[in-house]
PDB file of C-alpha atoms in Angstrom:
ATOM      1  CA  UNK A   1      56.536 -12.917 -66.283  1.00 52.00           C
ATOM      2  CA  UNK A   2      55.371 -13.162 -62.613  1.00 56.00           C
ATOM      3  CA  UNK A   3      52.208 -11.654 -62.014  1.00 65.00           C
ATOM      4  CA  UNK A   4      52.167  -9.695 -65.232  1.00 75.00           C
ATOM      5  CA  UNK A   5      52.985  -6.460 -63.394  1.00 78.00           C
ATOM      6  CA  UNK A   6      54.943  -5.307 -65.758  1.00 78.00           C
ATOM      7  CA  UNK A   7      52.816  -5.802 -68.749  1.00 77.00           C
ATOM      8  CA  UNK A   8      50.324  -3.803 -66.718  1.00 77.00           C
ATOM      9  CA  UNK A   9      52.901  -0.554 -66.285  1.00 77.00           C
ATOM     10  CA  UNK A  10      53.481  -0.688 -70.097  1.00 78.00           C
ATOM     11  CA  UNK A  11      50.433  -0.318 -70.881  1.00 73.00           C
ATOM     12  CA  UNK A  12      50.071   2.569 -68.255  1.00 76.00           C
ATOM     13  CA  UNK A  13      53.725   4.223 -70.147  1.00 77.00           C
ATOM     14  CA  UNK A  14      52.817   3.312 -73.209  1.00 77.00           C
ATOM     15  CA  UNK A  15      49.489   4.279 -73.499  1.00 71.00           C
ATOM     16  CA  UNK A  16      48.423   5.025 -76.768  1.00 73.00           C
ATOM     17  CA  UNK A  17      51.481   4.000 -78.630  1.00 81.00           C
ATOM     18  CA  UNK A  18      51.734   0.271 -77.376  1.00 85.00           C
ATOM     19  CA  UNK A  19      49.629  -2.174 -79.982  1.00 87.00           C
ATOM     20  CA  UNK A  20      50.920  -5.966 -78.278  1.00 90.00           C
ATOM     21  CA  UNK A  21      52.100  -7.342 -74.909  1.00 90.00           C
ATOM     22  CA  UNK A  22      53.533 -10.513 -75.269  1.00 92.00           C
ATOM     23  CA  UNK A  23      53.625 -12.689 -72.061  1.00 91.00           C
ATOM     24  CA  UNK A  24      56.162 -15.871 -71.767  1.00 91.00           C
ATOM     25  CA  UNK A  25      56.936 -18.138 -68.983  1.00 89.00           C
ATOM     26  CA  UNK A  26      58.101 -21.934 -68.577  1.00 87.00           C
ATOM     27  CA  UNK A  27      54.833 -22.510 -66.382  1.00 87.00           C
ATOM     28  CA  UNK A  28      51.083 -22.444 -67.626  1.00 90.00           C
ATOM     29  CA  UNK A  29      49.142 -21.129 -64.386  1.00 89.00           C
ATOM     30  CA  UNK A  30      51.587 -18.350 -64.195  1.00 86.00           C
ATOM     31  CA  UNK A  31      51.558 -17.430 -67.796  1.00 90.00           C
ATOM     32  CA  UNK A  32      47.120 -17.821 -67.125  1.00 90.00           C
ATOM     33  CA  UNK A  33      47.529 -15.544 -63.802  1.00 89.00           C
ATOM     34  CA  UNK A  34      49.336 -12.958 -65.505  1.00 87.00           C
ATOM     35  CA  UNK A  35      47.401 -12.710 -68.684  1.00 89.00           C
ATOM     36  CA  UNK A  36      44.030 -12.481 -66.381  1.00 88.00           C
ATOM     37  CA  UNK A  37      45.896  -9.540 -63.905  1.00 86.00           C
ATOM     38  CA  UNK A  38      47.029  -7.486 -67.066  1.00 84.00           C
ATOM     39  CA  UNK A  39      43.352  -7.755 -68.274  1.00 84.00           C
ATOM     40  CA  UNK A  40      42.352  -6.295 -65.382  1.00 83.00           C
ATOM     41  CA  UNK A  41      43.874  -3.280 -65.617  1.00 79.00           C
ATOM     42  CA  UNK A  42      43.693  -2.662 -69.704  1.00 77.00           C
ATOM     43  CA  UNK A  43      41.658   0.891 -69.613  1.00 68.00           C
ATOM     44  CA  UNK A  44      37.777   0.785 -71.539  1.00 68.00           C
ATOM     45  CA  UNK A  45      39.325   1.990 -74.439  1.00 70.00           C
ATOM     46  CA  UNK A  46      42.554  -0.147 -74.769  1.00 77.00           C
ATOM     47  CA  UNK A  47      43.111  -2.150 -78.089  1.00 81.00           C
ATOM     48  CA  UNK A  48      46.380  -3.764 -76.786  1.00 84.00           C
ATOM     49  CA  UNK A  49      46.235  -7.713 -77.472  1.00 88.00           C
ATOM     50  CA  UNK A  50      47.804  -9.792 -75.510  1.00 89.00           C
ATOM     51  CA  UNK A  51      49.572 -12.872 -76.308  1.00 91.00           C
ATOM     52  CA  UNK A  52      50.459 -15.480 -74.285  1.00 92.00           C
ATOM     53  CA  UNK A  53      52.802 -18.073 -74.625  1.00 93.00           C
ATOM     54  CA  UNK A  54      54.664 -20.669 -72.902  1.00 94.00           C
ATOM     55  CA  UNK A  55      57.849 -21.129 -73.157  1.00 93.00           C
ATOM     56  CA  UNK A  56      61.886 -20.546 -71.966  1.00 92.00           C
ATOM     57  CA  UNK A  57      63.387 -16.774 -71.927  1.00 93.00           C
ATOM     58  CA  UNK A  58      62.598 -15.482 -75.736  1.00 95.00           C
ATOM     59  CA  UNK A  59      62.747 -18.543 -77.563  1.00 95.00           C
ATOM     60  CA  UNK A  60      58.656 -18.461 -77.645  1.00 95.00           C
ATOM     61  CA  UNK A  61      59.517 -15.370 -80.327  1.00 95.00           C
ATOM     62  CA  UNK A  62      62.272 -16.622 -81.702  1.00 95.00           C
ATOM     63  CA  UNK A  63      60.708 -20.008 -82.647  1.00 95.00           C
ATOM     64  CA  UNK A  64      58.106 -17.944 -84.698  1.00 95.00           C
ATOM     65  CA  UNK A  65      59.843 -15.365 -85.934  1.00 95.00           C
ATOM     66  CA  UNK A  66      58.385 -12.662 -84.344  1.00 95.00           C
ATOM     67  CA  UNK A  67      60.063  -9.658 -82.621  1.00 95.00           C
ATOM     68  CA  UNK A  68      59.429  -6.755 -80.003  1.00 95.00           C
ATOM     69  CA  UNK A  69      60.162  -3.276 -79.577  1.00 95.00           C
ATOM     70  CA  UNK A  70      61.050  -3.697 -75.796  1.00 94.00           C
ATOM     71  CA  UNK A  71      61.618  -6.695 -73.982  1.00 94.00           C
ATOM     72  CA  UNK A  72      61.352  -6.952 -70.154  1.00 92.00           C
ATOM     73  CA  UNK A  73      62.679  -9.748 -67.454  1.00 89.00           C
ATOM     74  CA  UNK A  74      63.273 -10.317 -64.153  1.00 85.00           C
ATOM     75  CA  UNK A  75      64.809 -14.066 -64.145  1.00 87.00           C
ATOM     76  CA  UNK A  76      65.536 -16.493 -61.337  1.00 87.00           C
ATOM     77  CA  UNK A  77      69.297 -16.804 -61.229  1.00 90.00           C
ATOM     78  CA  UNK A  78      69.442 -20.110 -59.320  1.00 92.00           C
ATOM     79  CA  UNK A  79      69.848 -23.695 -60.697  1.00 88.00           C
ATOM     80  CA  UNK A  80      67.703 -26.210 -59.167  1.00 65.00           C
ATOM     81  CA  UNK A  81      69.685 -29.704 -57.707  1.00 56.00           C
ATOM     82  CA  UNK A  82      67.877 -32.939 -57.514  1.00 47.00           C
ATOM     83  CA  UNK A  83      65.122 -32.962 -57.110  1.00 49.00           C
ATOM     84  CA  UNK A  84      63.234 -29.450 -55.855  1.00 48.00           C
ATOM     85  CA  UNK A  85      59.998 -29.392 -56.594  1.00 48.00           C
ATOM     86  CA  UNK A  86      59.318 -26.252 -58.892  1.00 41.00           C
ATOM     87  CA  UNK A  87      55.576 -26.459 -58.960  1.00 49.00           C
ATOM     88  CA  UNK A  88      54.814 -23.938 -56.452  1.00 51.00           C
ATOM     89  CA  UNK A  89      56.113 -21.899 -53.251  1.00 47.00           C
ATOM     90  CA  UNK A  90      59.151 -19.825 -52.608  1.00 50.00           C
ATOM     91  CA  UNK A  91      61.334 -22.303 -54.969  1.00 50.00           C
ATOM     92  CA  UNK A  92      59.396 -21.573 -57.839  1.00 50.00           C
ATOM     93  CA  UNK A  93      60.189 -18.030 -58.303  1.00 50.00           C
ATOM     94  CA  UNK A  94      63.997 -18.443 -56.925  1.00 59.00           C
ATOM     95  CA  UNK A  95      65.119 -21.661 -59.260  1.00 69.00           C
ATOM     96  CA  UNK A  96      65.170 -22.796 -62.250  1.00 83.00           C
ATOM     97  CA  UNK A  97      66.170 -25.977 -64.331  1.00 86.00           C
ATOM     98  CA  UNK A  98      70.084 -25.896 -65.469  1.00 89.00           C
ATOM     99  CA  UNK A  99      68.851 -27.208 -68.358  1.00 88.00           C
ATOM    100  CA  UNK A 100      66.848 -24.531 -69.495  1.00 90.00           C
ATOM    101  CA  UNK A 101      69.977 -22.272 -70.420  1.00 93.00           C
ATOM    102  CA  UNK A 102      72.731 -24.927 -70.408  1.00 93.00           C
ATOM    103  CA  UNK A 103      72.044 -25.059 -74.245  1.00 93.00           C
ATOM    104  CA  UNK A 104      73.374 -21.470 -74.258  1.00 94.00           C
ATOM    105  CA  UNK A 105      76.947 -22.497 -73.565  1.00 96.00           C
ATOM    106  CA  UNK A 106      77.415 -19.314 -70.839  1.00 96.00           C
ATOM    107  CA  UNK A 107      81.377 -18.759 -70.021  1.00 97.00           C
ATOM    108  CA  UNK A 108      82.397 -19.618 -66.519  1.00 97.00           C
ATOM    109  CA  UNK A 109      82.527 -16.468 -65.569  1.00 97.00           C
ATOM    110  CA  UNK A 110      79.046 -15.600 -65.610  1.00 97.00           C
ATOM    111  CA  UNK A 111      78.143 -19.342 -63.779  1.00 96.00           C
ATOM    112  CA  UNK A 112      80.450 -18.884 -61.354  1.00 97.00           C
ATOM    113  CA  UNK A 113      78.368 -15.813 -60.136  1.00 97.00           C
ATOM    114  CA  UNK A 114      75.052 -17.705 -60.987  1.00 96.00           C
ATOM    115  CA  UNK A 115      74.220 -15.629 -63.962  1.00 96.00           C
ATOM    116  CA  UNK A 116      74.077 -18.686 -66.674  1.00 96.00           C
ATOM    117  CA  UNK A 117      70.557 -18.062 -66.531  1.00 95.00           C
ATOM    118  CA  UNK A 118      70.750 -14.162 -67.194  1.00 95.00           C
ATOM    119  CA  UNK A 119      73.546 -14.803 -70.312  1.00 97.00           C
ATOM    120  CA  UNK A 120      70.641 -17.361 -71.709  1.00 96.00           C
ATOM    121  CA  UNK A 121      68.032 -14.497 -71.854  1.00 95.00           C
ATOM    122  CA  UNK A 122      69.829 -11.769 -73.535  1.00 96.00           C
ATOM    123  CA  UNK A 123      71.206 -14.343 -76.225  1.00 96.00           C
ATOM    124  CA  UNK A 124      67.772 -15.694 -76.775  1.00 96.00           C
ATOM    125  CA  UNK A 125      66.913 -11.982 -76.914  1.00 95.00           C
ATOM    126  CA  UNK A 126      69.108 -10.378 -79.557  1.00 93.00           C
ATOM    127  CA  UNK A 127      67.141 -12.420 -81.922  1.00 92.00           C
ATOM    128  CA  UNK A 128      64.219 -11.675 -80.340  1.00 95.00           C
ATOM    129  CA  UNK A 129      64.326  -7.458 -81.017  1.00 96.00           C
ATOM    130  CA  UNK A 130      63.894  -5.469 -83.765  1.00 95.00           C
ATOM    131  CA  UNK A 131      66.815  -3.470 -84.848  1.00 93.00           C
ATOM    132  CA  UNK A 132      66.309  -0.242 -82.733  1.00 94.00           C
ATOM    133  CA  UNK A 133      64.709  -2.628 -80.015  1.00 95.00           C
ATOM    134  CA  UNK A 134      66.110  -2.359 -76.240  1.00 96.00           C
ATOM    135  CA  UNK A 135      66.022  -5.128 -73.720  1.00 96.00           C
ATOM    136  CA  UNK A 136      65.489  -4.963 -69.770  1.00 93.00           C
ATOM    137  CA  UNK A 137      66.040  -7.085 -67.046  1.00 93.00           C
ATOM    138  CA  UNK A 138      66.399  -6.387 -63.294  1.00 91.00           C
ATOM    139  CA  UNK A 139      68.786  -7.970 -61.045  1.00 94.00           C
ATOM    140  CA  UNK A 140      70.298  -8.345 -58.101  1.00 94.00           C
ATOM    141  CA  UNK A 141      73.121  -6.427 -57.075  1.00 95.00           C
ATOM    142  CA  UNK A 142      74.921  -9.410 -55.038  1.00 97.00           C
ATOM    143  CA  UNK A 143      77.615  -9.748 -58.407  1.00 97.00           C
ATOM    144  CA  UNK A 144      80.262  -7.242 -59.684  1.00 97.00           C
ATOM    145  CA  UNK A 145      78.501  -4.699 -61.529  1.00 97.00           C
ATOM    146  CA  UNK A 146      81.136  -4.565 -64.012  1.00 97.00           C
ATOM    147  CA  UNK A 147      80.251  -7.825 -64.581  1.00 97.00           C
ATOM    148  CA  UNK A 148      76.517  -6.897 -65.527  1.00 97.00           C
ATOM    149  CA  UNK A 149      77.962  -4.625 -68.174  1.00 97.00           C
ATOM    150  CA  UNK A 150      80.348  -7.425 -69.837  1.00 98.00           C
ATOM    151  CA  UNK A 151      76.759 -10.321 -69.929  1.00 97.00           C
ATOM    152  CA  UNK A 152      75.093  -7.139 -72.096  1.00 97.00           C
ATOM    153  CA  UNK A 153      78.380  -6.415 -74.042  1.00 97.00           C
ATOM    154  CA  UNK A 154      79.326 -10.258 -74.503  1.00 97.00           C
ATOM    155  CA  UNK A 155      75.412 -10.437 -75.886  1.00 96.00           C
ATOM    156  CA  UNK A 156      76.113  -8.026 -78.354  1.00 95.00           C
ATOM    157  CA  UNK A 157      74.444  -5.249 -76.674  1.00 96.00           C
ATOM    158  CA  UNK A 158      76.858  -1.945 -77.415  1.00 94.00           C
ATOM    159  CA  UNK A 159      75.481   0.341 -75.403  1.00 96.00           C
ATOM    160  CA  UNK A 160      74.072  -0.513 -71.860  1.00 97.00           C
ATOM    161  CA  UNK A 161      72.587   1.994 -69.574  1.00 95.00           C
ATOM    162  CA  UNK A 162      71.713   1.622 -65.790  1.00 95.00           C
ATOM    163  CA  UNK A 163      68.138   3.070 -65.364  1.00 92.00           C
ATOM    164  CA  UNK A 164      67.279   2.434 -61.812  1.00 90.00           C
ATOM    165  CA  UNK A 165      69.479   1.236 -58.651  1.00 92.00           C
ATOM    166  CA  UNK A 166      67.856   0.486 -55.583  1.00 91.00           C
ATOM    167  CA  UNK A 167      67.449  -1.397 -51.683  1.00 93.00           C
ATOM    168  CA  UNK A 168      65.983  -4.434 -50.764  1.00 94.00           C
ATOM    169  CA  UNK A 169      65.175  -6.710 -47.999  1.00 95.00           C
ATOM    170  CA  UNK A 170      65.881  -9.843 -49.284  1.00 95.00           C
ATOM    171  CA  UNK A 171      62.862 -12.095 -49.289  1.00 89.00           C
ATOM    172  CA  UNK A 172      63.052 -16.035 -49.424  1.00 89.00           C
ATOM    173  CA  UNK A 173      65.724 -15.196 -46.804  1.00 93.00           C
ATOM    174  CA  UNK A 174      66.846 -19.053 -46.192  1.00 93.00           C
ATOM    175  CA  UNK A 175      66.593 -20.909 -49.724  1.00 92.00           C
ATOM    176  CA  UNK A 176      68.706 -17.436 -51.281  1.00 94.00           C
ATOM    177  CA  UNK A 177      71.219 -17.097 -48.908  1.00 96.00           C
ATOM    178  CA  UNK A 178      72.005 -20.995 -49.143  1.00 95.00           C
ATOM    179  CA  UNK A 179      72.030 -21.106 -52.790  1.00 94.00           C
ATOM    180  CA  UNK A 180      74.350 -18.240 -52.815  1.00 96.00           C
ATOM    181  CA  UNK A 181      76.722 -19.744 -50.727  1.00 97.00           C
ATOM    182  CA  UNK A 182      76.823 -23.288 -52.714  1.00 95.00           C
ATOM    183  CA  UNK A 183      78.653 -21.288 -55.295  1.00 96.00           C
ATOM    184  CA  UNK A 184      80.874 -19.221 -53.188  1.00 98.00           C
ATOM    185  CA  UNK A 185      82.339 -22.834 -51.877  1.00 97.00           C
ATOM    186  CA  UNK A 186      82.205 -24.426 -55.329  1.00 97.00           C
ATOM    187  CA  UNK A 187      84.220 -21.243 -57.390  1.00 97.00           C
ATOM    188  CA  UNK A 188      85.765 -19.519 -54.529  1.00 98.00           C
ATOM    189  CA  UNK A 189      83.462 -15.927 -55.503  1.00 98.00           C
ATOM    190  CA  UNK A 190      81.729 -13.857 -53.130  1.00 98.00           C
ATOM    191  CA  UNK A 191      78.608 -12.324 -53.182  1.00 98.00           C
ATOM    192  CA  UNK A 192      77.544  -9.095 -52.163  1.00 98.00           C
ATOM    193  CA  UNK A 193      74.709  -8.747 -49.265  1.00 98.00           C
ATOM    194  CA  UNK A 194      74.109  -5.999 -46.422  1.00 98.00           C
ATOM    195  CA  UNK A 195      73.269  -5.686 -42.967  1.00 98.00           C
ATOM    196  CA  UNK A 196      69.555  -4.359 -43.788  1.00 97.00           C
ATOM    197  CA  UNK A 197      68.701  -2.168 -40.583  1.00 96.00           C
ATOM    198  CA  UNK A 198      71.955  -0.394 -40.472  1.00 97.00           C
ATOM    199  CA  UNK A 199      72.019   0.570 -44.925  1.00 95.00           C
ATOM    200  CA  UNK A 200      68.774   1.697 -44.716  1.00 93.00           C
ATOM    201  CA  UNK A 201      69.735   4.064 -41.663  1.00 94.00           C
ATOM    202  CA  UNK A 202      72.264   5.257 -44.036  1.00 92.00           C
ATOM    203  CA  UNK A 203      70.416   5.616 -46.885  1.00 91.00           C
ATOM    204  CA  UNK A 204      67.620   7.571 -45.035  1.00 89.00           C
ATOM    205  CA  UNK A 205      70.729   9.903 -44.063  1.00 88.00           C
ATOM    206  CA  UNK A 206      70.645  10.558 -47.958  1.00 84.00           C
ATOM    207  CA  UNK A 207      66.495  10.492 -47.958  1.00 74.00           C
ATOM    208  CA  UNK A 208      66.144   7.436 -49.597  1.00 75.00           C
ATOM    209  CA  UNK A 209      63.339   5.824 -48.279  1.00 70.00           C
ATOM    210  CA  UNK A 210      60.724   3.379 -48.674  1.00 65.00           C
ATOM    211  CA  UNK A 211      60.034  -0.333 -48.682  1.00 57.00           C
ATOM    212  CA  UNK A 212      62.128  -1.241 -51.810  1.00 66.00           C
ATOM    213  CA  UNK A 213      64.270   1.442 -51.621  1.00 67.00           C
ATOM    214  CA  UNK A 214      65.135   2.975 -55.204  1.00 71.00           C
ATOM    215  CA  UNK A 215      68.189   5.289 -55.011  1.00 65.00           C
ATOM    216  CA  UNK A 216      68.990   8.787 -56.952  1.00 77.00           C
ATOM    217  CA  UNK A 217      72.511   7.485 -57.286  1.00 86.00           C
ATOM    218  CA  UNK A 218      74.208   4.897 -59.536  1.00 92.00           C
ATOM    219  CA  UNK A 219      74.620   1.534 -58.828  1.00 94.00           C
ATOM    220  CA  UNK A 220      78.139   2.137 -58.380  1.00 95.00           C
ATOM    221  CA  UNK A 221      77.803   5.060 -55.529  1.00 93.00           C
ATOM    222  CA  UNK A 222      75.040   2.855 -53.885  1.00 94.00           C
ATOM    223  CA  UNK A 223      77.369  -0.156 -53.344  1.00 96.00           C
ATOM    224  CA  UNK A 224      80.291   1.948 -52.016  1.00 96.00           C
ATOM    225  CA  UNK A 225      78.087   3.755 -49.697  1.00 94.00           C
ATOM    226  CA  UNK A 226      76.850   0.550 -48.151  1.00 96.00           C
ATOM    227  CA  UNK A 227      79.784  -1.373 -48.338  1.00 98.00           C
ATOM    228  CA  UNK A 228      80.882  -0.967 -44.550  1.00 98.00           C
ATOM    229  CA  UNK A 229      77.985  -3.297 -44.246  1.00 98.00           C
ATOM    230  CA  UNK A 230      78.673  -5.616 -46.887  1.00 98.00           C
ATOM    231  CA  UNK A 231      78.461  -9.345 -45.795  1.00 98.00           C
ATOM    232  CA  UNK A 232      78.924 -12.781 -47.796  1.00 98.00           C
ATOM    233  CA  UNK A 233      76.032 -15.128 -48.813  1.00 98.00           C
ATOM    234  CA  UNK A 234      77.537 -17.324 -46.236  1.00 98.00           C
ATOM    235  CA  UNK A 235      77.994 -14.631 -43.647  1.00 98.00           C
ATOM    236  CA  UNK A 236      74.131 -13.720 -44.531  1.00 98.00           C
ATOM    237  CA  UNK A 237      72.920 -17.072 -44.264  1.00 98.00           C
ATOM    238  CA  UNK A 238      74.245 -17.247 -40.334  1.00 98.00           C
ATOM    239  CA  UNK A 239      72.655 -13.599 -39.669  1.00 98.00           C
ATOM    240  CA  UNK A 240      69.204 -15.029 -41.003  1.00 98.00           C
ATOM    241  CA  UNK A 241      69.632 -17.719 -38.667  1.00 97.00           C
ATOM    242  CA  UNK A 242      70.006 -15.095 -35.836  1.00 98.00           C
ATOM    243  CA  UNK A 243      67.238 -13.474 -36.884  1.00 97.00           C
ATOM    244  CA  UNK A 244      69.040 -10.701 -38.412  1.00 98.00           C
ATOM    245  CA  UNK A 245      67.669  -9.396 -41.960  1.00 97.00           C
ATOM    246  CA  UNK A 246      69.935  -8.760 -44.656  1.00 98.00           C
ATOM    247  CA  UNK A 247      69.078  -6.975 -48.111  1.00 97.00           C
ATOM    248  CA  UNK A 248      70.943  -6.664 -51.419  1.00 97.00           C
ATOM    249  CA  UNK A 249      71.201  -3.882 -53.831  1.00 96.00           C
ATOM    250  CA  UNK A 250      68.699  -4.387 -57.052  1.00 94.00           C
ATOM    251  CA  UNK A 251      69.435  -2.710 -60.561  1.00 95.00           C
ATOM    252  CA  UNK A 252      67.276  -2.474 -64.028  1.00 93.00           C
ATOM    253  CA  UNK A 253      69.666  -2.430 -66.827  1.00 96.00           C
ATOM    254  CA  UNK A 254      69.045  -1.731 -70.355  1.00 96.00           C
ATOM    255  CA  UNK A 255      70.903  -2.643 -73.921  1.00 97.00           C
ATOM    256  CA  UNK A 256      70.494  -1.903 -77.061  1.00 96.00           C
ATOM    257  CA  UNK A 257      72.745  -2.410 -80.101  1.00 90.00           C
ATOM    258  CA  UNK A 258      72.493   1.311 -81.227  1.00 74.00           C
TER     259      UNK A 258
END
């Protein structure tokens, strides 16, 4: 859940209509932090509850039978090795335990592109809606996107829908591009990154601007525009040590199953 942002806009879109906001993550203080930030910003006259719980990806709803309308994510795609300390820091919002969706049984396809974690959540999800229910999550453009659409459809999601593409300076520059590049050498893939000063002159050529950059194009268009400046995680990781900054593109992608 992060900071509980998110539960905060749905309140603001929903307003009127929404009745619950459930709030799930593996660690206590965050789950705390967000429930306290969404409070915050509940209007006078809100009767949204708020129910927190703590737990992996849906299973908190799952395990008691309870289902939502619209569910929301934005999951850490990164396994942690050994022993990294997930308690705090960069690492804690960048990894997470193997174990956690390893239970899920994801095909090799989707953890060879370090989306094992992604294929848990919208498993644990389809249980997890009610019938005309929609799921979200946003992620990072560094994998096929043809590839995003097969996780929904393999999830039994029949009809996915891009909502918003966008531009990003990649942030936790060192630990990301390094983790990236552990599975490029391990299955032979490649991800996608971009030199960040010369896509956003680009993209200003089209007037998108701004710090997270959020493009009126799809996903698709956005990647072929930048991809003379397309670079490996590898590549990326050497250009970080130079002192060069390299973003990715970022998508929120929804699925239904009707």
């Amino acid at each position: 859940i992060g900071s509980g942002v998110e539960g905060s806009a749905a309140e603001k879109v929903f307003h009127g209509s929404l009745k619950k906001i459930y709030i799930s993550d593996t660690d206590e203080e965050v789950v705390a932090g967000a429930r306290r930030n969404i409070c915050r910003t509940l209007t006078k006259r809100s009767r949204v509850t708020i129910q927190p719980f703590v737990g992996s990806f849906c299973e908190p709803l799952t395990e008691r039978r309870m289902c939502a309308d619209l569910i929301h994510a934005n999951i850490p795609n990164l396994p942690a090795v050994g022993n990294v300390d997930l308690s705090g820091g960069e690492k804690k919002g960048t990894f997470l335990q193997s174990s956690l969706y390893e239970g899920y049984n994801p095909p090799d396809e989707f953890i060879h592109y370090a989306l094992g974690a992604q294929y848990a959540y919208l498993r644990s999800a389809v249980e997890a809606l009610t019938p005309t229910g929609s799921v979200l999550t946003e992620v990072g453009g560094r994998v096929p996107l043809s590839l995003l659409v097969k996780l929904f459809q393999d999830n039994g999601f029949t009809r996915v829908k891009e909502v918003l593409a966008g531009f990003k300076r990649q942030t936790e520059a060192a630990i990301n591009f390094a983790g990236y590049h552990e599975f490029e050498k391990e299955y032979g893939v490649a991800f996608d990154y971009y030199l960040y000063k010369q896509s956003v002159s680009v993209l200003a050529e089209h007037c998108v601007e701004g710090s997270i950059l959020s493009a009126e194009m799809s996903g698709d268009e956005l990647k072929r525009l930048l991809s003379p400046y397309r670079v490996s995680a590898g590549a990326a990781l050497e250009l970080h040590r130079k002192g060069i900054s390299v973003g990715h593109t970022v998508h929120i992608i929804q699925g239904s199953r009707g």
